[in-house]
Tab-separated table of C-alpha atoms in Angstrom:
chain	number	residue	atom	x	y	z
A	1212	MET	CA	146.423	31.112	134.979
A	1213	ARG	CA	143.191	29.235	134.278
A	1214	SER	CA	140.969	29.013	137.341
A	1215	PRO	CA	139.596	25.586	138.290
A	1216	LEU	CA	136.270	27.333	138.911
A	1217	LEU	CA	135.905	27.696	135.136
A	1218	ASP	CA	134.961	24.006	135.229
A	1219	THR	CA	131.869	24.845	137.292
A	1220	PRO	CA	128.685	23.969	135.337
A	1221	GLY	CA	127.373	27.096	133.614
A	1222	ALA	CA	130.661	29.008	133.847
A	1223	VAL	CA	131.429	31.275	130.873
A	1224	ALA	CA	134.926	32.703	130.575
A	1225	ALA	CA	135.388	36.475	130.731
A	1226	ASP	CA	137.129	38.406	127.975
A	1227	ALA	CA	140.888	39.022	127.926
A	1228	PRO	CA	142.757	39.956	130.032
A	1229	ASP	CA	140.315	38.220	132.382
A	1230	ASP	CA	139.765	35.070	130.313
A	1231	GLY	CA	141.306	32.882	133.018
A	1232	VAL	CA	138.235	33.351	135.235
A	1233	ALA	CA	134.466	33.167	134.765
A	1234	GLY	CA	132.607	36.219	133.519
A	1235	HIS	CA	129.386	34.716	134.828
A	1236	TYR	CA	127.852	31.406	135.902
A	1237	GLY	CA	124.553	31.711	134.068
A	1238	ASP	CA	122.630	34.451	135.905
A	1239	LEU	CA	124.475	37.772	135.817
A	1240	PHE	CA	121.989	39.942	137.723
A	1241	ALA	CA	121.268	37.358	140.410
A	1242	GLU	CA	125.020	37.008	140.901
A	1243	GLN	CA	125.363	40.786	141.390
A	1244	ARG	CA	122.582	40.802	143.977
A	1245	ALA	CA	124.019	37.793	145.801
A	1246	PHE	CA	127.445	39.418	145.918
A	1247	LEU	CA	126.039	42.659	147.345
A	1248	ALA	CA	124.095	40.666	149.939
A	1249	GLY	CA	127.331	39.047	151.117
A	1250	GLU	CA	126.231	35.640	149.870
A	1251	ALA	CA	128.639	35.235	146.950
A	1252	MET	CA	132.344	35.367	146.143
A	1253	VAL	CA	133.977	36.587	142.930
A	1254	ASP	CA	136.917	34.620	141.553
A	1255	ARG	CA	139.641	37.114	140.542
A	1256	SER	CA	142.424	34.564	140.579
A	1257	ASN	CA	143.808	35.849	137.280
A	1258	ARG	CA	145.226	38.792	139.235
A	1259	GLU	CA	148.814	38.423	140.345
A	1260	VAL	CA	150.188	38.524	143.890
A	1261	VAL	CA	153.477	39.947	145.139
A	1262	ARG	CA	154.831	39.574	148.691
A	1263	ILE	CA	157.346	42.081	150.087
A	1264	SER	CA	158.999	41.187	153.384
A	1265	GLY	CA	161.797	42.579	155.530
A	1266	PRO	CA	162.004	45.235	158.255
A	1267	ASP	CA	162.533	48.121	155.792
A	1268	ARG	CA	159.546	47.226	153.566
A	1269	LEU	CA	157.150	50.037	154.539
A	1270	SER	CA	159.625	52.919	154.547
A	1271	TRP	CA	161.059	51.606	151.262
A	1272	LEU	CA	157.674	51.369	149.541
A	1273	ASN	CA	156.789	54.786	150.940
A	1274	SER	CA	159.820	56.267	149.173
A	1275	LEU	CA	158.966	54.622	145.851
A	1276	SER	CA	155.211	54.993	145.544
A	1277	SER	CA	152.436	57.563	145.749
A	1278	GLN	CA	150.771	56.472	148.997
A	1279	LYS	CA	151.929	57.202	152.545
A	1280	LEU	CA	152.924	53.750	153.729
A	1281	ASP	CA	155.612	54.265	156.361
A	1282	ASP	CA	153.017	54.198	159.156
A	1283	LEU	CA	150.592	51.700	157.598
A	1284	GLU	CA	148.867	49.710	160.336
A	1285	PRO	CA	148.705	45.921	160.022
A	1286	GLY	CA	145.441	44.784	158.483
A	1287	ARG	CA	144.501	48.117	156.876
A	1288	ALA	CA	144.106	47.767	153.120
A	1289	THR	CA	145.106	50.603	150.829
A	1290	GLU	CA	146.202	51.349	147.264
A	1291	THR	CA	149.310	52.905	145.779
A	1292	LEU	CA	150.755	53.822	142.387
A	1293	LEU	CA	154.175	53.623	140.816
A	1294	LEU	CA	154.695	56.498	138.408
A	1295	ASP	CA	157.312	57.264	135.793
A	1296	ALA	CA	159.410	60.433	135.914
A	1297	GLN	CA	156.671	62.337	134.036
A	1298	GLY	CA	154.015	61.322	136.557
A	1299	ARG	CA	152.351	58.735	134.308
A	1300	VAL	CA	150.914	55.635	135.967
A	1301	GLU	CA	152.917	52.452	135.473
A	1302	HIS	CA	151.558	50.173	138.234
A	1303	HIS	CA	148.528	50.141	140.533
A	1304	LEU	CA	148.780	48.011	143.682
A	1305	VAL	CA	146.073	47.022	146.153
A	1306	LEU	CA	147.912	46.046	149.310
A	1307	VAL	CA	147.855	45.208	152.990
A	1308	ASP	CA	150.555	44.646	155.593
A	1309	ASP	CA	150.069	41.668	157.916
A	1310	GLY	CA	152.753	42.706	160.401
A	1311	GLU	CA	155.431	40.610	158.715
A	1312	ALA	CA	155.055	41.366	155.010
A	1313	VAL	CA	153.209	43.539	152.523
A	1314	TRP	CA	150.898	41.610	150.225
A	1315	ALA	CA	149.914	43.321	146.972
A	1316	HIS	CA	147.738	42.210	144.089
A	1317	VAL	CA	148.050	43.682	140.621
A	1318	GLU	CA	146.638	43.403	137.113
A	1319	PRO	CA	147.173	40.201	135.088
A	1320	GLY	CA	150.494	40.219	133.295
A	1321	THR	CA	152.071	43.033	135.332
A	1322	SER	CA	153.738	41.295	138.277
A	1323	ALA	CA	156.929	40.363	136.408
A	1324	GLY	CA	157.619	43.995	135.495
A	1325	LEU	CA	156.733	45.125	139.007
A	1326	VAL	CA	159.041	42.595	140.669
A	1327	ALA	CA	161.884	43.448	138.271
A	1328	PHE	CA	161.552	47.145	139.115
A	1329	LEU	CA	161.361	46.548	142.867
A	1330	ASP	CA	164.359	44.215	142.811
A	1331	LYS	CA	166.345	46.883	140.975
A	1332	MET	CA	165.496	49.427	143.677
A	1333	ARG	CA	166.391	47.341	146.749
A	1334	PHE	CA	170.025	48.503	147.018
A	1335	MET	CA	171.266	47.625	150.531
A	1336	LEU	CA	167.863	47.741	152.210
A	1337	ARG	CA	166.441	44.838	154.176
A	1338	VAL	CA	163.623	43.827	151.840
A	1339	GLU	CA	162.757	40.729	149.836
A	1340	VAL	CA	160.358	40.679	146.894
A	1341	ALA	CA	158.630	37.527	145.647
A	1342	ASP	CA	155.981	36.800	143.035
A	1343	VAL	CA	153.653	34.362	144.825
A	1344	THR	CA	150.927	34.187	142.168
A	1345	ASP	CA	151.409	30.434	141.819
A	1346	ALA	CA	150.553	29.971	145.494
A	1347	TYR	CA	147.834	32.593	146.114
A	1348	ALA	CA	144.563	33.468	144.390
A	1349	VAL	CA	142.611	36.712	144.750
A	1350	VAL	CA	138.889	36.437	145.509
A	1351	SER	CA	136.519	39.245	146.476
A	1352	VAL	CA	133.575	39.539	148.855
A	1353	ALA	CA	131.268	42.435	149.687
A	1354	ASP	CA	131.326	41.976	153.471
A	1355	PRO	CA	134.628	40.590	154.778
A	1356	ALA	CA	133.402	41.044	158.362
A	1357	ARG	CA	131.095	38.060	157.811
A	1358	LEU	CA	134.021	35.812	156.871
A	1359	THR	CA	136.143	33.547	158.993
A	1360	PRO	CA	139.245	33.448	156.785
A	1361	PRO	CA	140.850	30.009	156.465
A	1362	ALA	CA	144.375	29.415	157.720
A	1363	GLY	CA	146.968	30.975	155.456
A	1364	ALA	CA	144.598	33.527	153.911
A	1365	VAL	CA	145.345	37.270	153.905
A	1366	VAL	CA	142.452	39.747	154.011
A	1367	ALA	CA	142.891	43.076	152.198
A	1368	GLY	CA	139.622	44.962	152.596
A	1369	GLY	CA	137.065	43.204	150.410
A	1370	ASP	CA	139.728	41.013	148.824
A	1371	VAL	CA	141.023	37.736	150.193
A	1372	LEU	CA	144.383	36.335	149.126
A	1373	LEU	CA	143.591	32.669	149.348
A	1374	PRO	CA	145.989	29.713	149.114
A	1375	ARG	CA	145.255	28.351	145.640
A	1376	ASP	CA	144.502	24.843	146.858
A	1377	LEU	CA	141.527	26.316	148.770
A	1378	LEU	CA	140.045	28.041	145.716
A	1379	PRO	CA	137.746	25.138	144.713
A	1380	GLY	CA	135.989	25.500	148.086
A	1381	HIS	CA	135.264	29.190	147.298
A	1382	LEU	CA	134.915	30.015	151.015
A	1383	GLY	CA	131.644	28.101	151.156
A	1384	LEU	CA	129.878	30.913	149.282
A	1385	ARG	CA	127.893	31.056	146.075
A	1386	LEU	CA	129.924	32.015	143.004
A	1387	ALA	CA	129.444	35.334	141.231
A	1388	GLY	CA	131.263	36.017	137.993
A	1389	LEU	CA	133.760	38.759	137.301
A	1390	TRP	CA	131.192	40.640	135.207
A	1391	ALA	CA	129.207	41.228	138.405
A	1392	HIS	CA	132.308	42.674	140.039
A	1393	GLU	CA	133.016	44.845	136.991
A	1394	ALA	CA	129.470	46.218	136.953
A	1395	LEU	CA	129.790	47.261	140.582
A	1396	ARG	CA	133.284	48.652	140.050
A	1397	ILE	CA	132.026	50.821	137.203
A	1398	GLU	CA	129.013	51.946	139.241
A	1399	ALA	CA	131.413	52.969	142.019
A	1400	HIS	CA	133.488	55.021	139.530
A	1401	ARG	CA	136.668	53.086	140.332
A	1402	PRO	CA	139.282	53.128	137.553
A	1403	ARG	CA	141.175	50.017	136.547
A	1404	LEU	CA	144.708	50.056	135.172
A	1405	GLY	CA	144.689	49.203	131.473
A	1406	PHE	CA	140.945	49.791	131.192
A	1407	GLU	CA	140.398	53.469	132.002
A	1408	THR	CA	144.120	54.243	131.643
A	1409	ASP	CA	146.680	54.267	128.865
A	1410	HIS	CA	150.419	54.994	128.654
A	1411	LYS	CA	149.779	58.735	129.144
A	1412	THR	CA	147.452	58.628	132.168
A	1413	ILE	CA	148.298	60.726	135.217
A	1414	PRO	CA	146.543	60.172	138.575
A	1415	HIS	CA	144.417	63.339	138.504
A	1416	GLU	CA	142.680	62.245	135.298
A	1417	VAL	CA	141.035	59.176	136.806
A	1418	GLY	CA	140.416	60.274	140.397
A	1419	TRP	CA	143.211	58.388	142.124
A	1420	ILE	CA	144.022	61.454	144.242
A	1421	GLY	CA	143.262	60.561	147.843
A	1422	THR	CA	142.492	56.896	147.261
A	1423	ALA	CA	145.863	55.790	145.858
A	1424	LEU	CA	147.914	58.973	146.159
A	1425	HIS	CA	148.713	61.015	149.269
A	1426	LEU	CA	149.319	64.688	148.528
A	1427	ASN	CA	151.252	65.466	151.715
A	1428	LYS	CA	154.031	62.892	151.868
A	1429	GLY	CA	157.703	62.808	150.964
A	1430	CYS	CA	159.244	62.663	147.523
A	1431	TYR	CA	158.708	59.843	145.040
A	1432	LYS	CA	159.205	59.469	141.312
A	1433	GLY	CA	156.636	61.501	139.393
A	1434	GLN	CA	155.726	63.707	142.347
A	1435	GLU	CA	156.689	66.892	140.487
A	1436	THR	CA	153.965	66.358	137.893
A	1437	VAL	CA	151.401	65.519	140.565
A	1438	ALA	CA	152.244	68.665	142.545
A	1439	ARG	CA	152.260	70.880	139.457
A	1440	VAL	CA	148.823	69.721	138.340
A	1441	HIS	CA	147.416	69.959	141.844
A	1442	ASN	CA	148.751	73.450	142.500
A	1443	LEU	CA	148.889	75.140	139.133
A	1444	GLY	CA	146.866	73.456	136.426
A	1445	HIS	CA	144.366	70.891	135.253
A	1446	PRO	CA	144.846	67.414	133.773
A	1447	PRO	CA	144.210	67.149	130.015
A	1448	ARG	CA	141.551	64.436	130.390
A	1449	ARG	CA	138.884	63.388	132.869
A	1450	LEU	CA	137.101	60.192	133.845
A	1451	VAL	CA	133.358	60.077	133.125
A	1452	PHE	CA	130.610	57.617	133.975
A	1453	LEU	CA	128.340	56.775	131.046
A	1454	HIS	CA	124.682	55.766	131.085
A	1455	LEU	CA	124.391	53.833	127.829
A	1456	ASP	CA	121.398	53.568	125.519
A	1457	GLY	CA	119.543	50.499	126.747
A	1458	SER	CA	118.072	49.775	123.327
A	1459	ALA	CA	121.494	48.857	121.930
A	1460	ASP	CA	122.086	45.109	121.701
A	1461	ARG	CA	125.773	45.331	122.605
A	1462	LEU	CA	128.198	46.969	124.993
A	1463	PRO	CA	130.986	49.261	123.767
A	1464	ARG	CA	134.340	47.592	123.272
A	1465	ARG	CA	137.167	48.451	125.647
A	1466	GLY	CA	139.431	50.986	123.966
A	1467	ALA	CA	136.821	51.991	121.364
A	1468	PRO	CA	136.444	55.688	120.518
A	1469	VAL	CA	134.151	58.059	122.378
A	1470	THR	CA	132.793	60.781	120.120
A	1471	ALA	CA	130.981	64.088	120.572
A	1472	GLY	CA	129.289	64.800	117.263
A	1473	LYS	CA	131.927	64.129	114.617
A	1474	ASP	CA	134.876	64.625	116.970
A	1475	GLU	CA	136.722	61.800	118.719
A	1476	VAL	CA	137.149	62.947	122.319
A	1477	GLY	CA	138.307	59.903	124.252
A	1478	PHE	CA	138.090	56.156	124.681
A	1479	VAL	CA	135.905	53.585	126.422
A	1480	GLY	CA	137.207	51.792	129.503
A	1481	GLY	CA	135.147	49.075	131.167
A	1482	SER	CA	131.501	48.505	130.299
A	1483	ALA	CA	128.907	46.257	131.907
A	1484	ARG	CA	125.236	45.500	132.461
A	1485	HIS	CA	124.176	46.568	135.953
A	1486	HIS	CA	121.258	44.919	137.743
A	1487	GLU	CA	119.623	48.308	138.477
A	1488	LEU	CA	121.227	50.892	136.182
A	1489	GLY	CA	121.248	48.869	132.980
A	1490	PRO	CA	124.203	49.236	130.578
A	1491	ILE	CA	126.954	51.470	131.948
A	1492	ALA	CA	130.577	52.296	131.229
A	1493	LEU	CA	133.535	54.400	132.241
A	1494	ALA	CA	135.466	56.475	129.725
A	1495	LEU	CA	138.381	58.883	129.610
A	1496	VAL	CA	137.584	62.051	127.627
A	1497	LYS	CA	139.179	65.411	126.950
A	1498	ARG	CA	138.796	67.870	129.815
A	1499	THR	CA	137.284	70.455	127.481
A	1500	VAL	CA	134.276	68.297	126.538
A	1501	PRO	CA	131.213	70.055	128.051
A	1502	VAL	CA	129.761	68.054	130.936
A	1503	GLU	CA	126.278	68.215	129.389
A	1504	ALA	CA	127.388	67.090	125.907
A	1505	PRO	CA	125.764	63.874	124.617
A	1506	LEU	CA	128.363	61.306	123.643
A	1507	GLU	CA	128.625	58.080	121.689
A	1508	ALA	CA	130.726	55.206	122.987
A	1509	ASP	CA	131.680	52.869	120.165
A	1510	GLY	CA	128.560	54.079	118.365
A	1511	VAL	CA	126.278	53.590	121.388
A	1512	ALA	CA	124.505	56.753	122.601
A	1513	ALA	CA	125.601	57.750	126.101
A	1514	ALA	CA	124.800	60.401	128.706
A	1515	GLN	CA	127.763	61.395	130.837
A	1516	GLU	CA	127.958	61.809	134.587
A	1517	VAL	CA	130.891	63.731	136.056
A	1518	VAL	CA	133.464	61.729	138.010
A	1519	VAL	CA	136.524	63.953	137.685
A	1520	PRO	CA	135.434	67.605	137.325
A	1521	PRO	CA	136.770	69.642	134.392
A	1522	ASP	CA	138.447	71.975	136.893
A	1523	ALA	CA	140.218	69.139	138.742
A	1524	GLY	CA	143.511	70.370	140.090
A	1525	ARG	CA	144.136	72.827	142.871
A	1526	ASN	CA	141.959	72.083	145.903
A	1527	VAL	CA	139.518	69.984	143.878
A	1528	GLN	CA	138.753	66.645	145.495
A	1529	ILE	CA	136.583	63.747	144.351
A	1530	ASP	CA	133.435	63.351	146.447
A	1531	PRO	CA	134.147	60.363	148.765
A	1532	ALA	CA	130.462	59.395	148.490
A	1533	LEU	CA	131.258	58.276	144.948
A	1534	ARG	CA	133.678	55.662	146.295
A	1535	ARG	CA	131.007	53.218	147.306
A	1536	ARG	CA	130.239	49.555	147.527
A	1537	ILE	CA	133.320	47.924	146.091
A	1538	ARG	CA	137.096	48.092	145.923
């Protein structure tokens, strides 16, 4: 979907898969600062929205996904994963229950597969699944407590699911582009499906333990792999934060190789220019890469900062202080 806010003077489209929204509106760093100050909104209306209603919705989702959802309180935003039988991540959902339905937003292009899977798993339960992307747009703010949401909107933490006809009003806030949101996401070490993940990614590798996966809940598909890694072993790869060489005139491409000397050791996820830190990125690298090793990301020199420790697994948890600023 192409956002109407792309017609705003100065708007420059983001790169695929985010090319339906603006990457920036002419002043990237000022937009980041305005967003953090609670003065700006980010248009993320290329994300897709799924609504799940019915009295069995929470217990049903609890049985299918990685998060404990059967006692989810109305209004409390959370995240969950759908895994395959080998524990590999297939879907990442940011969701909230409003007392009548669960509202989830997902990556562009993934809602059709998600809805098809959920419909297949309904059996005789009292649940209804609908793709409502045509009717609702996702926007993000840094301080939802300062908002008075318009009628029909659903608030999920820092995200607002806004009726699409209200999107041109952008909540009365200044506009900040998606590149501002990405810079702050990367700074906060938050993985994004399809950016810092591939078809082999398991939750331990990218630090989704605790934030999107509950270790002490009932069975769900893929749980055996999660439990085995947590109790007995270590994931084969780990998420790292990269401080990039500021003298380079470009950012690494998403999916480009990360190298240590002559050896390819991983791939680049998201990259961005941060208003304080300069050029930064996230990458997924082999667990055995020394934490002090200098790296190159798509040919750009990079110093790594640990996000997921090399010994992640049994009793190793990600420092919650790293989960800061932005969902």
